[in-house]
Coordinates of C-alpha atoms (C1' of nucleotides) in Angstrom, one line a residue:
Chain A
M1 CA 0.0 0.0 0.0
K2 CA 1.4 3.3 -1.0
R3 CA 1.0 6.3 1.2
M4 CA -0.2 9.6 -0.2
A5 CA 3.4 10.9 0.1
D6 CA 4.6 8.3 -2.3
I7 CA 2.1 9.1 -5.0
T8 CA 3.5 10.7 -8.1
H9 CA 1.3 13.4 -9.6
W10 CA 0.1 12.6 -13.1
A11 CA 1.8 15.6 -14.5
D12 CA 5.1 14.3 -13.2
V13 CA 4.4 10.9 -14.6
V14 CA 3.9 12.5 -18.0
A15 CA 7.0 14.5 -17.7
D16 CA 9.1 11.5 -16.7
E17 CA 7.8 9.5 -19.7
V18 CA 8.4 12.3 -22.1
L19 CA 11.8 13.1 -20.8
A20 CA 12.9 9.5 -21.5
K21 CA 12.7 10.5 -25.2
G22 CA 14.6 13.8 -25.0
R23 CA 15.3 17.0 -23.1
K24 CA 13.8 19.5 -25.5
H25 CA 10.0 19.7 -25.7
L26 CA 7.1 21.7 -27.1
V27 CA 3.8 21.4 -25.3
A28 CA 1.0 22.4 -27.6
T29 CA -2.7 22.9 -27.2
G30 CA -5.4 24.2 -29.4
I31 CA -9.0 25.2 -29.3
T32 CA -11.4 26.4 -31.9
P33 CA -13.0 29.7 -30.8
S34 CA -16.3 29.0 -32.3
G35 CA -18.3 29.8 -29.2
H36 CA -17.9 30.7 -25.5
I37 CA -14.8 29.0 -24.3
H38 CA -15.9 27.1 -21.2
I39 CA -14.4 25.3 -18.3
G40 CA -14.4 22.1 -20.3
N41 CA -12.0 23.7 -22.7
M42 CA -10.1 25.1 -19.8
R43 CA -9.2 21.5 -18.9
E44 CA -7.1 21.3 -22.1
V45 CA -5.0 24.3 -21.3
V46 CA -4.6 23.6 -17.6
T47 CA -3.6 20.0 -18.4
A48 CA -1.0 21.3 -20.9
D49 CA 0.2 23.9 -18.4
A50 CA 0.6 21.2 -15.7
A51 CA 2.7 19.1 -18.1
Y52 CA 4.7 22.1 -19.1
R53 CA 5.4 23.1 -15.5
A54 CA 6.4 19.6 -14.6
L55 CA 8.8 19.5 -17.5
L56 CA 10.4 22.8 -16.5
D57 CA 10.6 21.6 -12.9
K58 CA 12.6 18.6 -14.0
G59 CA 15.0 20.8 -15.9
A60 CA 13.8 20.2 -19.4
Q61 CA 14.1 22.8 -22.1
A62 CA 10.4 23.2 -22.7
E63 CA 8.1 25.6 -24.5
F64 CA 4.3 26.0 -24.4
V65 CA 2.2 27.1 -27.3
Y66 CA -1.5 27.6 -27.8
I67 CA -3.0 27.6 -31.3
A68 CA -6.4 29.1 -31.9
D69 CA -8.0 27.5 -34.8
T70 CA -9.2 30.7 -36.3
Y71 CA -9.2 29.5 -39.8
D72 CA -11.7 26.7 -39.3
P73 CA -15.0 27.3 -41.0
L74 CA -18.1 28.3 -39.1
R75 CA -19.9 24.9 -38.9
K76 CA -23.5 26.1 -38.5
V77 CA -25.6 28.8 -37.0
Y78 CA -25.2 27.9 -33.4
P79 CA -28.2 28.4 -31.1
F80 CA -26.6 31.5 -29.6
L81 CA -26.2 33.2 -33.0
D82 CA -28.5 35.4 -34.9
E83 CA -30.1 33.8 -38.0
S84 CA -28.2 36.3 -40.2
Y85 CA -25.1 34.1 -39.6
A86 CA -26.5 31.6 -42.1
E87 CA -24.7 33.4 -44.9
H88 CA -21.4 33.0 -43.1
V89 CA -21.6 29.3 -42.5
G90 CA -18.6 27.7 -44.3
K91 CA -16.4 30.8 -44.0
P92 CA -13.2 30.7 -41.9
L93 CA -14.0 32.1 -38.4
S94 CA -11.4 34.9 -38.9
N95 CA -13.4 36.1 -41.9
V96 CA -16.8 36.1 -40.1
P97 CA -18.0 39.3 -38.5
C98 CA -17.9 39.7 -34.7
P99 CA -21.2 39.1 -32.9
C100 CA -20.9 42.2 -30.8
G101 CA -19.1 44.4 -33.4
K102 CA -16.3 45.3 -31.0
H103 CA -13.7 42.8 -32.1
Q104 CA -11.9 42.4 -35.3
N105 CA -13.8 39.2 -36.2
Y106 CA -15.8 36.3 -35.0
S107 CA -12.9 34.3 -33.5
E108 CA -11.4 37.3 -31.7
H109 CA -14.8 37.8 -30.0
Y110 CA -14.5 34.5 -28.3
L111 CA -10.8 34.4 -28.1
E112 CA -10.2 37.6 -26.3
P113 CA -12.0 36.8 -23.0
F114 CA -10.3 33.4 -23.0
L115 CA -6.9 35.0 -23.3
V116 CA -7.7 37.3 -20.4
A117 CA -8.8 34.2 -18.4
L118 CA -5.5 32.4 -19.3
E119 CA -3.6 35.3 -17.9
R120 CA -5.5 35.2 -14.6
L121 CA -5.0 31.5 -14.4
G122 CA -1.3 31.9 -14.6
I123 CA -1.0 30.2 -17.9
H124 CA 1.3 31.9 -20.4
P125 CA 1.7 30.1 -23.6
T126 CA 2.9 31.6 -26.8
V127 CA -0.4 32.3 -28.7
Y128 CA -0.7 31.6 -32.4
R129 CA -3.7 32.2 -34.6
A130 CA -4.1 29.6 -37.3
D131 CA -5.1 32.1 -40.0
E132 CA -1.8 34.0 -39.3
L133 CA 0.3 30.9 -39.4
Y134 CA -1.2 30.0 -42.8
K135 CA -0.8 33.5 -44.1
Q136 CA 2.8 33.6 -42.9
G137 CA 3.5 30.4 -44.9
V138 CA 4.3 28.2 -41.8
Y139 CA 2.2 25.5 -43.4
T140 CA 3.4 25.9 -47.0
D141 CA 5.8 23.0 -46.9
A142 CA 3.2 20.7 -45.4
I143 CA 0.6 21.8 -48.0
K144 CA 3.0 21.0 -50.8
K145 CA 3.8 17.6 -49.4
A146 CA 0.2 16.8 -48.6
L147 CA -1.0 17.8 -52.1
A148 CA 1.8 15.7 -53.7
K149 CA 1.0 12.7 -51.5
R150 CA -2.8 13.1 -51.7
N151 CA -3.3 9.5 -52.6
E152 CA -1.1 8.2 -49.8
I153 CA -3.0 10.3 -47.3
A154 CA -6.3 9.1 -48.7
A155 CA -5.1 5.5 -48.3
I156 CA -4.2 6.1 -44.7
L157 CA -7.6 7.7 -44.0
Q158 CA -9.3 4.7 -45.6
S159 CA -7.3 2.0 -43.9
V160 CA -7.5 3.6 -40.5
S161 CA -10.9 5.1 -40.4
G162 CA -12.5 2.7 -42.8
K163 CA -14.0 5.2 -45.2
T164 CA -13.0 5.9 -48.8
P165 CA -12.4 9.6 -49.5
A166 CA -14.3 10.9 -52.6
D167 CA -12.4 11.2 -55.9
T168 CA -12.6 14.9 -55.5
W169 CA -11.2 14.9 -52.0
S170 CA -8.1 17.0 -51.3
P171 CA -6.2 17.5 -48.1
F172 CA -6.3 21.2 -48.9
N173 CA -9.4 23.3 -49.0
P174 CA -9.2 26.6 -50.9
I175 CA -11.2 29.6 -49.8
C176 CA -13.5 30.7 -52.6
S177 CA -12.8 34.3 -53.7
A178 CA -16.4 34.8 -54.6
C179 CA -18.5 33.4 -51.7
G180 CA -15.7 33.3 -49.1
K181 CA -16.4 29.7 -48.1
I182 CA -13.8 27.0 -47.5
N183 CA -16.0 23.9 -47.5
T184 CA -17.5 24.2 -50.9
T185 CA -14.4 24.2 -53.1
I186 CA -12.8 21.4 -55.1
V187 CA -9.2 21.4 -55.9
T188 CA -8.6 21.1 -59.7
G189 CA -4.9 21.5 -59.8
F190 CA -1.8 23.0 -58.1
D191 CA 1.6 24.4 -58.9
Q192 CA 4.4 23.5 -56.5
E193 CA 6.7 26.2 -58.0
A194 CA 4.3 29.1 -57.8
E195 CA 2.8 27.7 -54.6
T196 CA -0.7 28.1 -55.8
V197 CA -3.8 25.9 -55.9
D198 CA -6.6 25.9 -58.5
Y199 CA -10.2 25.3 -57.5
S200 CA -13.8 25.4 -58.5
C201 CA -16.6 26.2 -56.1
S202 CA -20.1 25.0 -55.9
C203 CA -21.2 28.7 -56.1
G204 CA -20.1 28.6 -59.7
N205 CA -16.8 30.5 -59.2
S206 CA -13.4 29.1 -59.9
G207 CA -9.9 30.5 -59.5
T208 CA -6.4 30.1 -58.1
V209 CA -5.3 30.8 -54.5
S210 CA -1.9 31.1 -52.8
M211 CA -0.8 28.3 -50.5
K212 CA 0.0 31.1 -48.1
G213 CA -3.4 31.9 -46.6
G214 CA -5.5 31.0 -49.6
G215 CA -7.0 28.0 -47.8
K216 CA -6.2 25.5 -45.1
L217 CA -5.5 21.8 -44.7
T218 CA -8.4 19.6 -43.7
W219 CA -8.4 18.9 -40.0
R220 CA -7.0 15.4 -40.1
V221 CA -4.0 16.7 -42.1
D222 CA -3.8 20.1 -40.5
W223 CA -3.1 18.5 -37.1
P224 CA -0.1 16.4 -38.0
A225 CA 1.1 19.3 -40.3
R226 CA 1.1 21.5 -37.2
W227 CA 3.1 19.0 -35.2
K228 CA 5.8 19.0 -37.9
A229 CA 5.8 22.7 -38.6
L230 CA 6.0 23.7 -34.9
G231 CA 7.8 20.7 -33.5
V232 CA 5.2 19.6 -31.1
T233 CA 6.2 16.8 -28.8
V234 CA 3.5 16.8 -26.1
E235 CA -0.2 17.5 -26.6
P236 CA -3.3 17.0 -24.6
Y237 CA -6.5 16.4 -26.5
G238 CA -10.1 15.5 -25.8
K239 CA -11.4 11.9 -26.0
D240 CA -13.2 12.8 -29.2
H241 CA -9.8 12.6 -31.0
A242 CA -8.7 9.5 -29.2
S243 CA -11.2 7.0 -30.6
K244 CA -9.8 4.1 -32.7
G245 CA -9.6 5.4 -36.2
G246 CA -9.9 9.0 -34.9
S247 CA -7.8 11.9 -35.8
Y248 CA -4.9 11.0 -33.5
D249 CA -4.6 7.6 -35.1
T250 CA -4.7 9.0 -38.6
G251 CA -2.6 12.0 -37.6
M252 CA 0.1 9.7 -36.2
L253 CA 0.4 7.8 -39.5
I254 CA 0.2 10.9 -41.7
A255 CA 2.9 12.6 -39.5
K256 CA 5.1 9.6 -39.9
E257 CA 4.6 8.7 -43.6
V258 CA 3.9 12.1 -45.1
F259 CA 5.8 14.5 -43.0
D260 CA 8.4 12.1 -41.5
Y261 CA 7.6 13.2 -37.9
D262 CA 6.8 11.3 -34.7
A263 CA 3.4 12.2 -33.3
P264 CA 3.5 14.0 -29.9
F265 CA 3.1 12.3 -26.6
P266 CA -0.7 12.1 -26.1
I267 CA -2.5 13.2 -22.9
V268 CA -6.1 12.2 -23.4
Y269 CA -8.5 14.0 -21.1
E270 CA -12.1 13.4 -20.2
W271 CA -14.9 15.9 -20.3
I272 CA -16.1 18.0 -17.5
M273 CA -19.7 17.2 -16.7
L274 CA -21.9 20.0 -15.6
G275 CA -24.1 19.1 -12.6
N276 CA -26.8 16.9 -13.9
E277 CA -27.0 18.5 -17.3
G278 CA -24.4 16.3 -18.9
A279 CA -21.3 17.2 -20.8
M280 CA -20.5 20.8 -21.6
S281 CA -20.6 21.8 -25.2
S282 CA -20.4 25.2 -26.8
S283 CA -22.7 24.3 -29.6
S284 CA -25.5 23.0 -27.3
G285 CA -25.3 26.0 -25.0
V286 CA -24.7 23.9 -21.9
V287 CA -21.9 26.0 -20.8
V288 CA -20.2 27.6 -17.8
S289 CA -17.8 30.0 -19.3
I290 CA -14.4 30.5 -17.7
S291 CA -15.0 34.2 -17.4
D292 CA -18.1 33.5 -15.4
M293 CA -16.3 31.2 -13.1
L294 CA -13.5 33.6 -12.5
K295 CA -16.1 36.1 -11.3
V296 CA -17.0 33.6 -8.7
V297 CA -13.9 31.9 -7.4
P298 CA -10.2 32.5 -7.3
P299 CA -8.3 31.2 -10.3
E300 CA -6.3 28.8 -8.2
V301 CA -9.5 26.9 -7.2
L302 CA -10.2 26.4 -10.9
R303 CA -6.7 25.1 -11.5
Y304 CA -7.1 22.9 -8.5
L305 CA -10.3 21.4 -9.9
I306 CA -8.3 20.2 -12.9
I307 CA -5.0 19.5 -11.3
R308 CA -6.3 17.2 -8.6
T309 CA -8.0 14.9 -11.0
K310 CA -6.2 12.6 -13.4
P311 CA -6.9 13.6 -17.0
E312 CA -8.7 10.4 -18.0
K313 CA -11.3 10.7 -15.2
H314 CA -14.3 12.8 -15.9
I315 CA -14.9 15.7 -13.5
K316 CA -18.3 16.5 -12.1
F317 CA -18.7 20.2 -11.7
D318 CA -21.5 22.1 -10.1
P319 CA -21.2 25.8 -9.5
A320 CA -23.8 25.8 -6.8
Q321 CA -23.3 24.4 -3.4
P322 CA -20.7 21.8 -4.4
L323 CA -18.5 24.6 -5.5
L324 CA -18.2 25.7 -1.9
N325 CA -16.9 22.3 -0.9
L326 CA -14.2 22.7 -3.6
V327 CA -13.2 26.1 -2.3
D328 CA -13.3 24.8 1.2
E329 CA -11.1 21.8 0.4
F330 CA -8.6 24.0 -1.4
E331 CA -8.5 26.5 1.5
R332 CA -8.0 23.6 3.9
L333 CA -5.2 22.2 1.9
H334 CA -3.6 25.6 1.7
S335 CA -3.6 26.0 5.5
V336 CA -2.1 22.6 6.3
D337 CA 1.1 23.1 8.3
A338 CA 3.1 20.3 7.0
P339 CA 1.6 19.1 3.7
G340 CA 2.8 15.8 2.4
S341 CA 4.8 15.8 -0.8
Y342 CA 1.8 14.9 -2.9
E343 CA -0.4 17.7 -1.4
K344 CA 2.5 20.1 -1.8
R345 CA 2.8 19.2 -5.5
I346 CA -1.0 19.7 -6.0
L347 CA -0.6 23.1 -4.5
E348 CA 2.4 24.0 -6.6
L349 CA 0.7 23.0 -9.8
S350 CA -2.5 24.9 -8.8
H351 CA -0.5 28.0 -8.0
A352 CA -1.1 31.0 -10.1
V353 CA 1.1 34.0 -9.7
G354 CA -0.3 37.4 -8.7
I355 CA -3.1 36.0 -6.7
C356 CA -3.7 37.6 -3.3
H357 CA -4.7 35.6 -0.3
T358 CA -6.7 36.5 2.7
D359 CA -7.3 34.4 5.7
I360 CA -11.0 34.8 5.5
P361 CA -12.7 31.6 4.4
F362 CA -15.1 31.8 1.4
K363 CA -18.0 30.5 3.4
H364 CA -17.4 33.0 6.1
M365 CA -17.5 35.8 3.6
I366 CA -20.8 34.6 2.4
T367 CA -22.3 35.5 5.8
I368 CA -20.3 38.7 6.2
Y369 CA -21.3 39.9 2.7
Q370 CA -25.0 39.3 3.3
A371 CA -24.9 40.8 6.8
A372 CA -23.4 43.9 5.3
G373 CA -25.9 43.9 2.5
G374 CA -23.0 43.9 0.0
D375 CA -21.7 47.3 1.1
F376 CA -17.9 47.0 1.0
G377 CA -17.4 49.7 3.7
K378 CA -19.5 47.6 6.1
I379 CA -17.8 44.4 5.0
M380 CA -14.4 45.9 6.0
H381 CA -15.9 47.1 9.3
I382 CA -17.2 43.6 10.1
V383 CA -14.0 41.9 9.0
K384 CA -12.0 44.2 11.2
R385 CA -14.2 43.6 14.2
A386 CA -13.9 39.9 13.6
G387 CA -10.2 40.2 14.1
Y388 CA -9.0 39.4 10.5
D389 CA -6.0 40.9 9.0
T390 CA -7.3 44.0 7.0
A391 CA -4.0 45.2 5.5
N392 CA -4.7 43.5 2.2
E393 CA -7.9 45.4 1.4
R394 CA -7.6 44.7 -2.3
C395 CA -7.6 40.9 -1.7
I396 CA -10.6 41.2 0.6
K397 CA -12.4 43.2 -2.1
E398 CA -11.7 40.5 -4.6
L399 CA -13.0 37.8 -2.3
A400 CA -16.1 39.9 -1.5
D401 CA -16.7 40.5 -5.2
N402 CA -16.4 36.8 -5.9
V403 CA -18.9 36.0 -3.1
G404 CA -21.3 38.7 -4.3
N405 CA -21.3 37.2 -7.8
W406 CA -21.6 33.7 -6.6
L407 CA -24.7 34.7 -4.5
E408 CA -26.2 36.3 -7.5
M409 CA -25.3 33.7 -10.1
Y410 CA -25.3 30.3 -8.5
A411 CA -26.2 30.3 -4.8
P412 CA -29.0 28.0 -3.7
E413 CA -31.9 29.7 -1.9
F414 CA -31.1 28.3 1.5
A415 CA -27.7 30.0 1.5
K416 CA -29.2 33.4 1.0
F417 CA -30.5 35.8 3.5
S418 CA -30.9 39.5 3.8
V419 CA -31.1 41.7 6.8
K420 CA -34.5 43.4 6.4
N421 CA -34.6 47.1 6.4
E422 CA -38.0 47.1 8.2
L423 CA -39.3 44.7 10.8
P424 CA -40.4 41.6 8.9
V425 CA -44.1 40.8 9.1
Q426 CA -43.2 37.3 10.3
A427 CA -42.7 39.1 13.7
A428 CA -46.5 38.6 14.1
S429 CA -45.9 35.0 14.8
L430 CA -43.7 35.6 17.9
S431 CA -44.9 34.1 21.1
E432 CA -45.2 36.0 24.4
T433 CA -42.0 34.4 25.7
Q434 CA -40.2 35.3 22.5
R435 CA -41.4 38.9 22.8
A436 CA -40.3 39.1 26.4
F437 CA -37.0 37.7 25.4
L438 CA -36.5 40.3 22.6
A439 CA -37.5 43.1 24.8
S440 CA -35.1 42.0 27.6
F441 CA -32.4 41.2 25.1
S442 CA -32.7 44.6 23.6
K443 CA -32.5 46.4 26.9
L444 CA -29.5 44.4 28.1
I445 CA -27.6 45.0 24.9
S446 CA -28.3 48.7 25.0
L447 CA -26.7 48.9 28.5
R448 CA -23.5 47.3 27.4
A449 CA -20.6 48.5 25.5
E450 CA -19.5 46.6 22.4
L451 CA -20.4 42.9 22.5
S452 CA -18.4 40.1 20.9
G453 CA -19.9 37.2 19.1
E454 CA -19.3 35.1 22.2
D455 CA -21.0 37.7 24.4
Y456 CA -24.1 37.6 22.3
H457 CA -24.1 33.9 22.3
N458 CA -23.7 33.6 26.0
L459 CA -26.3 36.3 26.6
V460 CA -28.9 34.2 24.8
Y461 CA -28.0 31.1 26.7
S462 CA -28.1 32.9 30.0
A463 CA -31.9 32.6 29.7
K464 CA -31.4 29.0 30.9
E465 CA -30.1 30.3 34.3
Q466 CA -32.6 31.4 36.8
D467 CA -30.5 34.1 38.4
S468 CA -29.3 35.7 35.2
E469 CA -30.1 39.3 34.4
L470 CA -31.9 38.2 31.3
T471 CA -34.1 35.7 33.1
R472 CA -35.0 38.3 35.7
E473 CA -36.0 40.8 33.1
M474 CA -38.1 38.3 31.2
A475 CA -39.8 37.2 34.4
Q476 CA -40.7 40.7 35.2
L477 CA -42.2 41.3 31.7
L478 CA -44.1 38.0 31.8
D479 CA -45.2 38.7 35.4
V480 CA -43.9 35.4 36.7
K481 CA -41.2 34.2 39.0
P482 CA -37.7 33.8 37.5
E483 CA -37.9 30.0 38.0
Q484 CA -41.1 29.9 36.0
V485 CA -39.5 31.3 32.9
Q486 CA -39.3 28.5 30.4
A487 CA -37.0 29.7 27.7
D488 CA -35.7 27.2 25.2
P489 CA -32.7 28.7 23.6
K490 CA -33.8 27.2 20.3
E491 CA -36.9 29.4 20.4
L492 CA -34.9 32.4 21.3
F493 CA -32.7 32.0 18.4
K494 CA -35.7 31.7 16.2
A495 CA -36.9 35.0 17.6
V496 CA -33.7 36.6 16.7
Y497 CA -33.7 35.3 13.1
T498 CA -37.4 36.3 12.7
A499 CA -36.8 39.8 13.9
V500 CA -33.7 40.4 11.7
L501 CA -34.1 38.2 8.7
G502 CA -37.8 37.2 8.6
Q503 CA -36.9 33.5 8.6
Q504 CA -36.6 30.7 11.2
S505 CA -32.9 30.1 11.0
G506 CA -29.7 31.8 9.9
P507 CA -26.0 32.0 10.3
K508 CA -24.4 31.1 13.6
A509 CA -26.2 33.6 15.8
G510 CA -23.7 35.1 18.1
W511 CA -21.1 35.7 15.5
F512 CA -23.8 37.0 13.1
L513 CA -25.2 39.5 15.6
S514 CA -21.7 40.8 16.3
S515 CA -21.4 41.7 12.7
L516 CA -24.4 43.9 12.8
E517 CA -24.6 47.4 14.4
K518 CA -25.6 47.3 18.1
D519 CA -27.9 50.3 17.8
F520 CA -29.7 48.6 15.0
L521 CA -30.2 45.5 17.0
V522 CA -31.5 47.3 20.1
E523 CA -34.0 49.1 18.0
R524 CA -35.1 46.1 15.9
F525 CA -35.5 43.8 18.9
R526 CA -37.5 46.4 20.8
K527 CA -39.8 46.9 17.8
A528 CA -40.3 43.2 17.3
S529 CA -41.2 42.8 20.9
E530 CA -43.9 45.4 20.7
Y531 CA -45.2 44.4 17.3
K532 CA -48.9 43.9 17.1
P533 CA -50.3 42.9 13.7
Chain B
rG1 C1' -21.6 -1.4 -36.0
rG2 C1' -16.6 -0.1 -33.8
rG3 C1' -13.8 1.9 -29.7
rC4 C1' -12.4 4.4 -25.1
rU5 C1' -12.8 5.6 -20.0
rC6 C1' -14.8 4.8 -15.4
rG7 C1' -17.1 1.5 -11.3
rU8 C1' -13.5 1.9 -4.0
rA9 C1' -17.7 4.7 2.6
rG10 C1' -24.3 8.2 2.2
rC11 C1' -21.6 12.0 -1.5
rU12 C1' -17.0 13.6 -4.3
rC13 C1' -12.9 11.0 -5.1
rA14 C1' -7.3 9.2 -3.9
rG15 C1' -4.8 4.6 -4.1
rU16 C1' -4.3 0.6 -9.8
rC17 C1' 1.0 2.3 -14.2
rA18 C1' 5.2 -0.3 -10.2
rG19 C1' 0.6 -6.5 -6.3
rG20 C1' 2.3 -6.3 0.3
rC21 C1' -2.8 -4.0 6.8
rA22 C1' -8.8 -0.4 2.8
rG23 C1' -7.6 5.7 2.5
rA24 C1' -8.9 11.3 2.4
rG25 C1' -12.4 15.3 2.3
rC26 C1' -17.5 16.4 2.7
rG27 C1' -21.9 14.6 5.1
rU28 C1' -23.8 12.0 9.5
rC29 C1' -23.3 10.9 14.8
rU30 C1' -20.9 11.9 19.5
rG31 C1' -18.0 14.9 22.3
rG32 C1' -14.9 19.8 23.7
rC33 C1' -16.0 25.7 26.0
rU34 C1' -22.6 25.7 31.4
rU35 C1' -23.7 26.4 24.6
rU36 C1' -28.3 21.5 18.8
rU37 C1' -28.5 26.0 14.0
rA38 C1' -24.4 27.8 8.5
rA39 C1' -17.1 29.7 12.2
rC40 C1' -13.5 26.3 15.3
rC41 C1' -11.3 21.6 17.5
rA42 C1' -11.3 16.2 18.7
rG43 C1' -13.3 11.4 18.1
rA44 C1' -16.5 7.7 16.2
rC45 C1' -19.7 5.4 12.7
rG46 C1' -19.4 4.0 7.9
rG47 C1' -16.6 -1.0 2.8
rC48 C1' -18.1 -8.5 -0.1
rC49 C1' -13.0 -2.1 -3.5
rU50 C1' -19.8 -3.8 -9.3
rA51 C1' -20.0 -9.5 -10.1
rG52 C1' -17.6 -14.1 -11.6
rG53 C1' -13.3 -16.7 -12.9
rG54 C1' -7.7 -16.9 -13.6
rU55 C1' -2.3 -15.9 -12.2
rU56 C1' 0.3 -15.4 -7.4
rC57 C1' 2.9 -17.0 -1.0
rA58 C1' 0.0 -12.5 -1.5
rA59 C1' -4.9 -9.0 -5.9
rA60 C1' -8.9 -2.9 -5.2
rU61 C1' -4.2 -3.2 -8.1
rC62 C1' -2.2 -7.9 -13.3
rC63 C1' -5.2 -11.3 -17.0
rC64 C1' -10.1 -13.0 -19.0
rU65 C1' -15.5 -12.7 -18.9
rA66 C1' -20.0 -10.5 -17.6
rC67 C1' -22.9 -6.4 -15.7
rG68 C1' -23.6 -1.2 -14.8
rA69 C1' -22.5 4.1 -16.0
rG70 C1' -20.6 7.9 -19.2
rC71 C1' -18.6 9.3 -23.6
rC72 C1' -16.4 9.2 -28.5
rC73 C1' -15.9 7.6 -33.6
rG74 C1' -18.4 6.1 -38.6
rC75 C1' -13.5 11.6 -43.7
rC76 C1' -19.0 17.8 -41.6
rA77 C1' -13.2 18.1 -34.9

RNA sequence: GGGCUCGUAGCUCAGUCAGGCAGAGCGUCUGGCUUUUAACCAGACGGCCUAGGGUUCAAAUCCCUACGAGCCCGCCA
């Protein structure tokens, strides 16, 4: 039986295997920015980043690149697109107009927020855009080889994937100069000297394009061409490419036989499942975008979500209550005094630079935030009174913002409460004993200086003692002897929650009350005790 | 039709590559401060490791076969 300390993190296992082949490596990842880039896609880049970091840690000479497939055609009018996009279906994404009009083109619209998110996650690959790589001629050699060996590639596709490419099939798809589409053209000839390709298009047009940017290789050829052109040695990819006869299988053979290149070390990863809604998918609209998640939790928690799970296991992700457990778990791990080597490694790989930490737990801030009604001045006031370090105000602000967004976007109802501005009508249901308690409680609080959470807590429980100040006050109001006061603390707490929140339960009472203004409480409890419907 | 991955405590999962006492967190329960609530601390409960077979001195771990779950592929990622 191995102890946790003996476990090697999967990223280090990958690094070790890869290092057995050589010291110099290029880790690559790529995503098509055809829709909101979601946390399922994030798995790819975080996985790549983990492998990259592990390689660097072992002294390898490693680089990390991210290729945005901006030259892919728009496949269809996705549910989140306007119908007017019908005319753009088939055009390369970088030639399709931006949905909001503020970006250079369609792919930039989705790419930009993703790149911002990468920055926050502490992931810094060299970013390439496929359309630029093609236009710069990075793929030209590969295009020449692929066109020349068209039949060989077709044979590989047939033998591995079991389907015969059509006679008109070509590894290269020209962009039609008339209709702008890339998936409607047929290659009719090419010139290796001039580096041009002739085509005819189903729109009736025909012409000649340059190999530099005039079109792109079909996916199954594009991928191995990229390996060769950039020198990719390690690449994570989704299980969609990992099927028998899938694009990794064909890519591996095409790389070897057409481009004379060994396929990169594969890291196959599973999907992230969203709650009970199934796999995330940009085209179906079942999506939690990375940008949304970064509004809600620190980036390191998102990294941790990916890092702690082996790539081949699927991850269940739920941004509602289960997200709190994740945050909790991470905070706990973070505060362990002597973490084992495995835990330490998880933390290292989850680490993102430039993140600030506070010692305030996320869950605690949920209460503080709501007690303060979201007002940051009040939040700081409460935080200070609770004895937390307040020097790092910026970090506390970040945490408060996260919590505020979480409450608004994902929090289940039971986690929410609000301190009512007026006495809640539920006060009508208070019993005589509860009223007497609130009146006495109000009076005693008003006579004291500042009370701590514990003070409040103890004061409530003092109702159980016959000779306490509270019991005597209540007895007088109820016109009975102190020993006849029958106060169940449970009922008293309910009275407190009813008066302040209009509900039967709430956050840990003593601590909660200490985060509210004393004068407010005195007034509120007095009113509640006198309330007559 | 073909393939991949997963199945371990109520829940989420480590541990499987490299066989050697069945693990963690959460939840639950109990306890700690005269103190049931949504902060804190300690402890306990909790398991035929999906099933069956094989290899082995020894199997959650390796092999085979079922079953269950999820997913992918069938030149449109």
